[in-house]
Structure formats: structure tokens, C-alpha cells
PDB file of C-alpha atoms in Angstrom:
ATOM      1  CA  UNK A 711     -40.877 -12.289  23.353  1.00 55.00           C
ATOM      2  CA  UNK A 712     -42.198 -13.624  26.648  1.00 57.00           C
ATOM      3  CA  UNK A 713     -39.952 -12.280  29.820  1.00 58.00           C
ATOM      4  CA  UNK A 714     -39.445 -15.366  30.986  1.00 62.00           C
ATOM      5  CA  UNK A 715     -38.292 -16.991  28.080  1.00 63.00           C
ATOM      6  CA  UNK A 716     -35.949 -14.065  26.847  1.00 59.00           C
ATOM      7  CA  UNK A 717     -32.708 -15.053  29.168  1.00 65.00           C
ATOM      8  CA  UNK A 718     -32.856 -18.380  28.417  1.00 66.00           C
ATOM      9  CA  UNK A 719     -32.891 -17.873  24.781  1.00 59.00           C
ATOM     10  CA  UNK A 720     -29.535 -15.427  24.891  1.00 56.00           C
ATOM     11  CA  UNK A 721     -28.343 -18.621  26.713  1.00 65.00           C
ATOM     12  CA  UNK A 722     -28.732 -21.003  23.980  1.00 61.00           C
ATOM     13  CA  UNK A 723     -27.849 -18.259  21.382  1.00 49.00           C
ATOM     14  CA  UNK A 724     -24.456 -18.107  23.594  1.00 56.00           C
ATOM     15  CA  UNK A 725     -23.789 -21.423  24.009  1.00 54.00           C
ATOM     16  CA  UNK A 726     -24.347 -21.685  20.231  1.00 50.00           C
ATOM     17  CA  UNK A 727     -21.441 -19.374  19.755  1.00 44.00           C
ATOM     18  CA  UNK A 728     -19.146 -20.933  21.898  1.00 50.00           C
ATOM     19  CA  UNK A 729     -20.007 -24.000  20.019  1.00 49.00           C
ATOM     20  CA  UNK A 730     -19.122 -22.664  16.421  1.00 46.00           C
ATOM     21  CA  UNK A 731     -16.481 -20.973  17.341  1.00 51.00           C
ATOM     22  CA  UNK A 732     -14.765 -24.427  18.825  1.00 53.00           C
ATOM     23  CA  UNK A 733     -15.947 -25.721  15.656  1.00 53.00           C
ATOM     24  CA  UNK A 734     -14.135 -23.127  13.655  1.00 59.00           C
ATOM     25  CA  UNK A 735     -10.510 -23.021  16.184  1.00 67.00           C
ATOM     26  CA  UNK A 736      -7.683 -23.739  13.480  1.00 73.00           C
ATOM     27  CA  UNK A 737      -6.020 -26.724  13.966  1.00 76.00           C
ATOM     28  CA  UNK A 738      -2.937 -25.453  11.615  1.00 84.00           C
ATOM     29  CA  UNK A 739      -0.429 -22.894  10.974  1.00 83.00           C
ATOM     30  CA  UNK A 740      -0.216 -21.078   7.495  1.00 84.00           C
ATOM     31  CA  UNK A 741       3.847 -20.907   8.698  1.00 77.00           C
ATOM     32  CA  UNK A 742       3.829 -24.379   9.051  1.00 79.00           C
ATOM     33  CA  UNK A 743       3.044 -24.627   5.297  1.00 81.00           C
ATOM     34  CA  UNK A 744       5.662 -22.058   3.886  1.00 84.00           C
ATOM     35  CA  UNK A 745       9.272 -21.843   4.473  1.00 85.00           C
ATOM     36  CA  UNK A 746      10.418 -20.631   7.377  1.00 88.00           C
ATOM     37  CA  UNK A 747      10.986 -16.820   7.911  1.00 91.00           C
ATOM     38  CA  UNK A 748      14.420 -15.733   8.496  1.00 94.00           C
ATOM     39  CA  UNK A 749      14.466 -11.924   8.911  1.00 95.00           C
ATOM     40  CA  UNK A 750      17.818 -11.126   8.995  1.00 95.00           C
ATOM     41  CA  UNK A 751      18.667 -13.365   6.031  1.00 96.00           C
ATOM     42  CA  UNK A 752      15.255 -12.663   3.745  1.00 96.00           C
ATOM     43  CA  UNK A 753      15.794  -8.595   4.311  1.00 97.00           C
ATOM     44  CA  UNK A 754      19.096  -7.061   2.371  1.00 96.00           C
ATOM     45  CA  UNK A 755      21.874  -5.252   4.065  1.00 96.00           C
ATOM     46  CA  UNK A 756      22.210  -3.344   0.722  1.00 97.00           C
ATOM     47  CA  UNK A 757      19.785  -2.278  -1.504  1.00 97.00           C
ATOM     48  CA  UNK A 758      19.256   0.911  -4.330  1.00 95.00           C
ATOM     49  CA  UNK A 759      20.839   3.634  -2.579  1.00 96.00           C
ATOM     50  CA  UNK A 760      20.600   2.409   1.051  1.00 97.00           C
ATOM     51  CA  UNK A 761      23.152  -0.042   2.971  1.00 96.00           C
ATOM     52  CA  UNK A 762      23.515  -0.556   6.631  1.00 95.00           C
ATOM     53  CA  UNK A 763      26.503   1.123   7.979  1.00 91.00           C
ATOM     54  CA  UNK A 764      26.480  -1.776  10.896  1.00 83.00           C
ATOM     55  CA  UNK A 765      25.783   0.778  13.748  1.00 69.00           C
ATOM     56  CA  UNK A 766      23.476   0.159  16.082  1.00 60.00           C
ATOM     57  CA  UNK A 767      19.852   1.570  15.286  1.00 50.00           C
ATOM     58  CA  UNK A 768      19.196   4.703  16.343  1.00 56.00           C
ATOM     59  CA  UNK A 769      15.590   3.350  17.628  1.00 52.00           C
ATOM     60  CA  UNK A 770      16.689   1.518  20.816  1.00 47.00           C
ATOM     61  CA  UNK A 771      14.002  -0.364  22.493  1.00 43.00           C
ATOM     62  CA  UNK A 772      14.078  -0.015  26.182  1.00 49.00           C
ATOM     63  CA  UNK A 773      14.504  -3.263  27.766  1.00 44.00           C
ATOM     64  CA  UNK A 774      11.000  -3.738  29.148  1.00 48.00           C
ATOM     65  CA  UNK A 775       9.905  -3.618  25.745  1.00 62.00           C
ATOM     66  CA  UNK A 776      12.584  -5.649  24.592  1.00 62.00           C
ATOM     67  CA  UNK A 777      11.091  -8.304  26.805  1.00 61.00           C
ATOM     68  CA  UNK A 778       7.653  -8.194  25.969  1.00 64.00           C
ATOM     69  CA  UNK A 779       8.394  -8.172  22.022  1.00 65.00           C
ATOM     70  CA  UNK A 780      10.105 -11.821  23.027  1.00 65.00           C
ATOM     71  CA  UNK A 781       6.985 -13.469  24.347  1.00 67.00           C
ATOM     72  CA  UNK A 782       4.802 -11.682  21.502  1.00 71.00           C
ATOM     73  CA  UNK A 783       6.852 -12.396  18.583  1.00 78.00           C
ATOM     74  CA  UNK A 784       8.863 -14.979  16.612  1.00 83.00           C
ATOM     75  CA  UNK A 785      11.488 -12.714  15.231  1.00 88.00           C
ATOM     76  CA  UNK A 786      12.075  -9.279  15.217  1.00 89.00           C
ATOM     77  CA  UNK A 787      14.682  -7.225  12.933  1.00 92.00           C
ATOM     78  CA  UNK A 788      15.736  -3.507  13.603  1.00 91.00           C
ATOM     79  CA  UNK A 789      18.204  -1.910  11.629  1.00 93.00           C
ATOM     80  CA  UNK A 790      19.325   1.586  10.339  1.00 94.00           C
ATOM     81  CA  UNK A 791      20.105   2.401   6.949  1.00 96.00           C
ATOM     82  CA  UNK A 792      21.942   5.525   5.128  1.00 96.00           C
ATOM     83  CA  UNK A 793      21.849   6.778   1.639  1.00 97.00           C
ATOM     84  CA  UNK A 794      24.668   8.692  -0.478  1.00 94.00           C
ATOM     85  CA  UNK A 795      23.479  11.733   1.192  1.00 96.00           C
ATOM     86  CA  UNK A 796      23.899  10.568   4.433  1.00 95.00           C
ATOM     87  CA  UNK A 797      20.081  10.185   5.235  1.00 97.00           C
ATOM     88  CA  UNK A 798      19.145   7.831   8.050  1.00 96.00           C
ATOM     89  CA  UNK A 799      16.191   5.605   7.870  1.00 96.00           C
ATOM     90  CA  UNK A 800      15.342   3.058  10.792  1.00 94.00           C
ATOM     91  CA  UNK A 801      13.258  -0.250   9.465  1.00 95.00           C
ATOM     92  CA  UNK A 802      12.015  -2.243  12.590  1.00 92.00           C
ATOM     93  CA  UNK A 803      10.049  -5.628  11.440  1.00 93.00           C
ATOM     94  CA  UNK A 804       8.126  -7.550  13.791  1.00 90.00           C
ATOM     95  CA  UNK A 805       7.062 -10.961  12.765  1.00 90.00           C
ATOM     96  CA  UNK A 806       4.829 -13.914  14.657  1.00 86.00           C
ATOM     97  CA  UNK A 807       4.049 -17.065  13.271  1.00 83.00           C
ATOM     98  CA  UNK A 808       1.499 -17.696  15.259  1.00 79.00           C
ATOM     99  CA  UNK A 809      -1.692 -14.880  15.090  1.00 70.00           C
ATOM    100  CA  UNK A 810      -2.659 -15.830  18.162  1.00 63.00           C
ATOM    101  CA  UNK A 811       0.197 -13.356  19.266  1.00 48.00           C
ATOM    102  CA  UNK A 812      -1.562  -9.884  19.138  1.00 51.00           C
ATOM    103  CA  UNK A 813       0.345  -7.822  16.524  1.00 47.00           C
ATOM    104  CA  UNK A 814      -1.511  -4.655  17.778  1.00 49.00           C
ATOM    105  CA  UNK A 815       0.466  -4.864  20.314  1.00 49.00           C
ATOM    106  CA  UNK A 816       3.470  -3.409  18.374  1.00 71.00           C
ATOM    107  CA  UNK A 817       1.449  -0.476  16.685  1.00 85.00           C
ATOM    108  CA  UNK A 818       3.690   2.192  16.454  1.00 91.00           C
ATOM    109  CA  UNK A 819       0.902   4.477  17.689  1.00 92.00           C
ATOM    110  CA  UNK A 820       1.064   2.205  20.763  1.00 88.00           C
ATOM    111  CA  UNK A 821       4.550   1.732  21.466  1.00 86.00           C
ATOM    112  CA  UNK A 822       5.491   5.477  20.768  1.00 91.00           C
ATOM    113  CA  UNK A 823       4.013   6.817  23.336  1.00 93.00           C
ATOM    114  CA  UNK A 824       4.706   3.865  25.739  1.00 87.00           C
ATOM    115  CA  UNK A 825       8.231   4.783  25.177  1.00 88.00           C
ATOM    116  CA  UNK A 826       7.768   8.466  26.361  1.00 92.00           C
ATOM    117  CA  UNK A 827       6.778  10.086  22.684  1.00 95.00           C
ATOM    118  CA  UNK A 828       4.200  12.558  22.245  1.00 96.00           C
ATOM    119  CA  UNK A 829       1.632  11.389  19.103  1.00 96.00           C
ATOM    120  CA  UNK A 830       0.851  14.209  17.064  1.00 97.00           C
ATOM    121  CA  UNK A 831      -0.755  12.822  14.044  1.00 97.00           C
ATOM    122  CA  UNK A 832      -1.948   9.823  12.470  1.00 96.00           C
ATOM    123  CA  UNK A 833      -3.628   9.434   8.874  1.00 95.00           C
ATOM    124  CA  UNK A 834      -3.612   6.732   6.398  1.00 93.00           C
ATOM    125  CA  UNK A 835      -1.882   6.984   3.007  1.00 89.00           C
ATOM    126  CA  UNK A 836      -0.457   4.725   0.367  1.00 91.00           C
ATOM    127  CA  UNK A 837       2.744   3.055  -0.952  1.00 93.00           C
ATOM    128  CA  UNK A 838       3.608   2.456  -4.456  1.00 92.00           C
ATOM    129  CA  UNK A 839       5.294  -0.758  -4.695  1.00 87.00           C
ATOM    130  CA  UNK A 840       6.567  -0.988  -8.383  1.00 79.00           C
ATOM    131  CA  UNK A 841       3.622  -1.327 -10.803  1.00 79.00           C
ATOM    132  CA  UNK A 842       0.937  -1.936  -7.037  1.00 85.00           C
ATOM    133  CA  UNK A 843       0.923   0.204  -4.080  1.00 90.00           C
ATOM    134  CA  UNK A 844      -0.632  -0.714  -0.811  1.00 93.00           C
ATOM    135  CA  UNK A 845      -2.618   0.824   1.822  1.00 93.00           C
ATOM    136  CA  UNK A 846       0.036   2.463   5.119  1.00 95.00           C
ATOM    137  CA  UNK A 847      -0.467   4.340   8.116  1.00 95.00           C
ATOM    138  CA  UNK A 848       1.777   7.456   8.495  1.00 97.00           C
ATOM    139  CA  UNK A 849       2.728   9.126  11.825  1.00 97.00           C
ATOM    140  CA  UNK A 850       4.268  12.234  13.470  1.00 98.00           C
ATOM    141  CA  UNK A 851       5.915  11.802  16.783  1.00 97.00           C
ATOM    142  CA  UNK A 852       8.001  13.994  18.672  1.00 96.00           C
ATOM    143  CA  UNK A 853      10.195  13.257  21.763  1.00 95.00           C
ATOM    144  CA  UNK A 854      11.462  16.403  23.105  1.00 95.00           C
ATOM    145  CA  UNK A 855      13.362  18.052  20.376  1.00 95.00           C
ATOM    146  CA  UNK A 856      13.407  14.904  18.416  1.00 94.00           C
ATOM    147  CA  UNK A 857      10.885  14.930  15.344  1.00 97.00           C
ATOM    148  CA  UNK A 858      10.199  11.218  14.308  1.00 96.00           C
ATOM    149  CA  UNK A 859       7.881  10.949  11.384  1.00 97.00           C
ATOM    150  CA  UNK A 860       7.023   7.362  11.032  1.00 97.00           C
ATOM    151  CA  UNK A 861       5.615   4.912   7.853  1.00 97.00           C
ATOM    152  CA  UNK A 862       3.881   1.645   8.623  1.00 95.00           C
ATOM    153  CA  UNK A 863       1.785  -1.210   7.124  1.00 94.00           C
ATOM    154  CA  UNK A 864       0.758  -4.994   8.228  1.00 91.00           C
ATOM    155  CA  UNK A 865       0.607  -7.734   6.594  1.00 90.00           C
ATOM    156  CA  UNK A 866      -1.834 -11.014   8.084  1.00 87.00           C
ATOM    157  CA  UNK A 867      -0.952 -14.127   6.078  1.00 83.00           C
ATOM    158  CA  UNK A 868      -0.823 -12.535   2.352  1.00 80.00           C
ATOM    159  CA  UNK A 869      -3.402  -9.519   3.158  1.00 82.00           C
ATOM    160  CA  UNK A 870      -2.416  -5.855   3.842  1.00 87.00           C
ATOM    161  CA  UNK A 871      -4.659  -4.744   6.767  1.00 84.00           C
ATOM    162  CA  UNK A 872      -5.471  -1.221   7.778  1.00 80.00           C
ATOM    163  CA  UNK A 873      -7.362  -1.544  10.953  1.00 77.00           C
ATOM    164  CA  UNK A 874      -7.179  -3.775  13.842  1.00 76.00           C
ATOM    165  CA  UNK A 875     -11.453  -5.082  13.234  1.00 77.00           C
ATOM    166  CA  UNK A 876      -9.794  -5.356   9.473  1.00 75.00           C
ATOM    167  CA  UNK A 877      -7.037  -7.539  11.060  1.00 77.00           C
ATOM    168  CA  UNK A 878      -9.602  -9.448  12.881  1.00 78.00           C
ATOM    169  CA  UNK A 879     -11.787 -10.572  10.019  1.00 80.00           C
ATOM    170  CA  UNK A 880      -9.294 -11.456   7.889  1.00 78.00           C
ATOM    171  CA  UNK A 881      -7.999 -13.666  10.748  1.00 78.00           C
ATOM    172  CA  UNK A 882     -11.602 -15.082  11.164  1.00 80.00           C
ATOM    173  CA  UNK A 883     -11.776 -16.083   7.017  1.00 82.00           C
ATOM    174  CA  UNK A 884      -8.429 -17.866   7.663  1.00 79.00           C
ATOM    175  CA  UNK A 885      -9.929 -19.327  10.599  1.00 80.00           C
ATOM    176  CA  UNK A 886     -12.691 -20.720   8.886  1.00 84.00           C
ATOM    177  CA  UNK A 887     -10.456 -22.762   6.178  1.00 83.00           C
ATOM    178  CA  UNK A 888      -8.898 -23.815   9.662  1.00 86.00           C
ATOM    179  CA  UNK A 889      -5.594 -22.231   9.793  1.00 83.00           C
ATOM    180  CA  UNK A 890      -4.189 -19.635  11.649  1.00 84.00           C
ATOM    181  CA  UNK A 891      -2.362 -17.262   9.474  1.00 86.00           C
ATOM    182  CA  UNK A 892       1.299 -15.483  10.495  1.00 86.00           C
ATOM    183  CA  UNK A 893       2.014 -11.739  10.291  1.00 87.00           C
ATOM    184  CA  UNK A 894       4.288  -8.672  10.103  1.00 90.00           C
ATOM    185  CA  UNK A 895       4.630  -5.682  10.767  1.00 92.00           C
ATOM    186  CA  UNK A 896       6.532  -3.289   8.769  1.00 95.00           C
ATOM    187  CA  UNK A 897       8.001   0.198  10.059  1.00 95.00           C
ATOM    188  CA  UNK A 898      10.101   2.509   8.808  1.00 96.00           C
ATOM    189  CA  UNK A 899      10.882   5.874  10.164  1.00 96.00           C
ATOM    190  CA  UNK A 900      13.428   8.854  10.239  1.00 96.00           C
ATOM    191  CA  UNK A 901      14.596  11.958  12.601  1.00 96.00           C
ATOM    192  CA  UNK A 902      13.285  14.993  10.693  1.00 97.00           C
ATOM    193  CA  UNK A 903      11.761  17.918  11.069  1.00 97.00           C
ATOM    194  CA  UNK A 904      10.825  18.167   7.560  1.00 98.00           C
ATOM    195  CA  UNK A 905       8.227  16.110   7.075  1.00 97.00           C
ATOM    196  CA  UNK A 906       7.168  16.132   3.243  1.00 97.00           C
ATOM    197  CA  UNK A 907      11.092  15.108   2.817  1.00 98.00           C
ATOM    198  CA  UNK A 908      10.613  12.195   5.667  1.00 98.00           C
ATOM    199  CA  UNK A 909       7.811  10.536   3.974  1.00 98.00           C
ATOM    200  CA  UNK A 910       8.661  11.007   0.521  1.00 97.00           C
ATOM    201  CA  UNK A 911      12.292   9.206   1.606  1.00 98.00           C
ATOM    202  CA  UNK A 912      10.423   6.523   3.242  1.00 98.00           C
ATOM    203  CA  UNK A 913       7.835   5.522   0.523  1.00 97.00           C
ATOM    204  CA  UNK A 914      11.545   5.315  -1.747  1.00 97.00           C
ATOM    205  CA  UNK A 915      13.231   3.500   0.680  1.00 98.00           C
ATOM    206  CA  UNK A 916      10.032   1.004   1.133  1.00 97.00           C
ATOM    207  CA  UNK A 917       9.847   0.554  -2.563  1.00 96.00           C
ATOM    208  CA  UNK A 918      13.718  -0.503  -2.737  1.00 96.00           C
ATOM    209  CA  UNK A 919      13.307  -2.586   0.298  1.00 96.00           C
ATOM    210  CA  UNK A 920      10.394  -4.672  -1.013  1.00 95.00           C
ATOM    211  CA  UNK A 921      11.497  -4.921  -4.769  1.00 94.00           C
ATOM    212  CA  UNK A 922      15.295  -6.509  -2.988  1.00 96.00           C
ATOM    213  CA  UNK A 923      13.164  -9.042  -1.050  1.00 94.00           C
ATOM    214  CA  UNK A 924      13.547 -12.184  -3.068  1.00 93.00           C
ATOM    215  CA  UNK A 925      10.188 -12.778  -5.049  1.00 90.00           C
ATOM    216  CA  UNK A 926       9.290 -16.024  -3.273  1.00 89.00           C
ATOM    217  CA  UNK A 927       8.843 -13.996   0.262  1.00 90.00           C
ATOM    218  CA  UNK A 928       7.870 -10.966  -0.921  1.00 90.00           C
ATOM    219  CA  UNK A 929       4.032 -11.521  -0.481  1.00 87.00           C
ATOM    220  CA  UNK A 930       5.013 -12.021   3.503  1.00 88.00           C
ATOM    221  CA  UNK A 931       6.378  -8.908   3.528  1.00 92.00           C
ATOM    222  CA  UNK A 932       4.298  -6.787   1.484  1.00 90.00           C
ATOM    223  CA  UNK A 933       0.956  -8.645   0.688  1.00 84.00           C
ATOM    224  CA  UNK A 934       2.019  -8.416  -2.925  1.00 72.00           C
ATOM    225  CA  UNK A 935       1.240 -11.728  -5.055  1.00 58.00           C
ATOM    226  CA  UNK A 936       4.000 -12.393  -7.829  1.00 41.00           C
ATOM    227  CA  UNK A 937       2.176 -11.180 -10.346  1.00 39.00           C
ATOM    228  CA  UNK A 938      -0.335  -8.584 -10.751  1.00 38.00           C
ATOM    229  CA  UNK A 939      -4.043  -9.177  -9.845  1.00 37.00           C
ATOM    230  CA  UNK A 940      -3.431 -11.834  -7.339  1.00 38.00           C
ATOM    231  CA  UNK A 941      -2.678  -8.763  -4.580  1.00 36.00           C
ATOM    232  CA  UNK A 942      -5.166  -9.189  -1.725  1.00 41.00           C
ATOM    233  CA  UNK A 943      -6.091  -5.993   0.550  1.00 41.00           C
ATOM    234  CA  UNK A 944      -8.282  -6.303   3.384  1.00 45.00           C
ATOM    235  CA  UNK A 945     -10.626  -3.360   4.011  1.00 42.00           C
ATOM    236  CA  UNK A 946     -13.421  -2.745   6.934  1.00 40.00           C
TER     237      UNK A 946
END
């Protein structure tokens, strides 16, 4: 290509972008089109083996936190639960209407460490869901003598994503049918310095949690359809 005529080709080429991508802006929200989430109502104080003592969660946000999770999100629910034995697990849901609002944001990997944790591991696993399982993130994190292994998955509109590109193009296919989807995030966690026992509790305590959501929300929660085959899972 001639010198000269190179730069003013990569300007058309990037005013053609701009130009699609106004084209393609969503001028609706999937929310808008489903009934309105209500964490605290949709998500069971009691469920299996596992109530909530009404205690305050273990997992206390710090206020500046606190503050940002306002502007980023619609709703937010954190809450501890126990089991017969005693066993404490801390759910913490995060939900905006509006993907526009950066979920990555709330990544536990991110907000760990913001809130003085060290991040020792982080690998991706699964969760059985009844008869479907879906793809999770598992991580260790320590805070002094505190061992916090954590469980985690998101849900954009009524796909399960596993990375934040995978978030982005499954925003982008929503985006071109002109909507905006919502999303959640989903974290569970526990104080324990066994960690084979932490994760195995979790992946039970996920399965109760999602099978006690009532069936018409559970796709916003999980990504599962009502019936089997319609589950969607966005990979890279």
C-alpha cells in the first residue's frame, strides 16, 4: 500500500467502526423485559441443611467498598449461613441491571486483595447443579491467619461466563439483537484451612442454593434454562 495513502485508510477503517458500533448501541434493557430482581426476596433464608442464623456476615465490606458497589450495582445481597454442624458459609451476590456497569469490577480476585488479602491461587473448576453443572472459578486467599477459600461464577443475561473477553462477547451478541443484558455475580466462600472440605461444602451448599431459587429466576442466577438442553455457556 502506497505511504501516503496508508493513514488515511486506518482513518476511514476507524471511522467505520465508530459508525457500526453506534449502529449496534442497544437501545433496551433485557431487565426491562423480565421481572424485576429482588435479591433478598428471590434467595431463601433456609434451604437443605443451611439457614441464616441472622448475624451479621462474617465478610464485612469496608466502607469504601461499600460505596463503590452502590454506584456499580443495582442490588447487592451478603449473608452467612450455618449447617447442623455448625459450618459457616458466606454467599455475597452482586447484581446490575444495566451491563454497562462493569461486573469485573467485583471479581473476587480483585476485591480480595483490595481489601488487604494475599491471593494464593486461582483455577477454574465446575459445579454440578442437579442433573447440569456449570463452569466456576475457585480461589485461595489468606489474610493473616485467616484461610478463605472462595467459589465463584457469573452469569450475563442467561449465559455462564468464565473470562472477562468471554463476558465481553457475549455482551456484544446481546448487543447486536439491541439489548443490553443484566448480570450477577455469585460468591460463596468459607474460613478454613482445609481446603478439599471448603470446596466440597461449597459446591453442596451452591447446589441447595440454586435448586431453592424458585424455577422462574433460576436461569438469572445460575444460567440454567428450565429444562435441560436450553443451558447456554459462554466460552473464549
Amino acid at each position: 500500500m502506497n505511504g501516503k495513502l496508508k493513514p488515511f485508510v486506518l482513518m476511514c477503517l476507524m471511522l467505520l467502526a465508530a459508525a457500526v458500533a453506534a449502529g449496534m448501541r442497544p437501545d433496551r434493557l433485557l431487565a426491562d423485559e423480565r421481572p424485576t430482581i429482588d435479591l433478598d426476596a428471590m434467595v431463601p433464608k433456609a434451604f437443605g441443611q443451611w439457614r441464616d442464623p441472622g448475624e451479621i456476615a462474617l465478610q464485612i465490606v469496608n466502607p469504601e467498598q461499600s460505596a463503590l458497589l452502590k454506584t456499580i450495582y443495582t442490588q447487592t445481597l451478603t449473608r452467612s449461613y450455618v449447617n447442623a454442624q455448625g459450618y459457616r458459609i458466606m454467599l455475597s451476590i452482586a447484581y446490575g441491571r444495566d451491563q454497562s456497569d462493569n461486573l469485573q469490577l467485583h471479581k473476587p480476585e480483585i476485591c480480595y486483595p483490595a481489601q488487604g488479602f494475599t491471593l494464593d491461587s486461582k483455577q477454574g473448576g465446575s459445579l454440578v447443579l442437579g442433573e447440569q453443572s456449570i463452569p466456576s472459578t475457585r480461589l485461595l486467599t489468606h489474610l493473616g491467619k485467616r484461610v478463605e477459600p472462595v467459589t465463584y461464577w457469573t452469569v450475563v443475561g442467561d449465559h455462564v461466563t468464565t473470562s472477562s473477553v468471554n463476558k465481553k462477547l457475549t455482551e456484544m451478541r446481546y448487543g447486536l439483537q439491541g439489548v443490553m443484558p443484566d448480570g450477577m455475580l455469585v460468591r460463596v466462600s468459607s474460613i478454613d484451612r482445609d481446603t478439599e472440605q471448603a470446596y466440597r461444602l461449597q459446591a453442596e451448599f451452591a447446589a441447595a442454593l440454586v435448586a431453592a431459587i424458585a424455577p422462574e429466576h433460576r436461569s438469572r442466577f445460575s444460567g440454567l434454562a428450565l429444562t435441560p438442553g436450553q443451558h447456554t455457556v459462554s466460552n473464549p
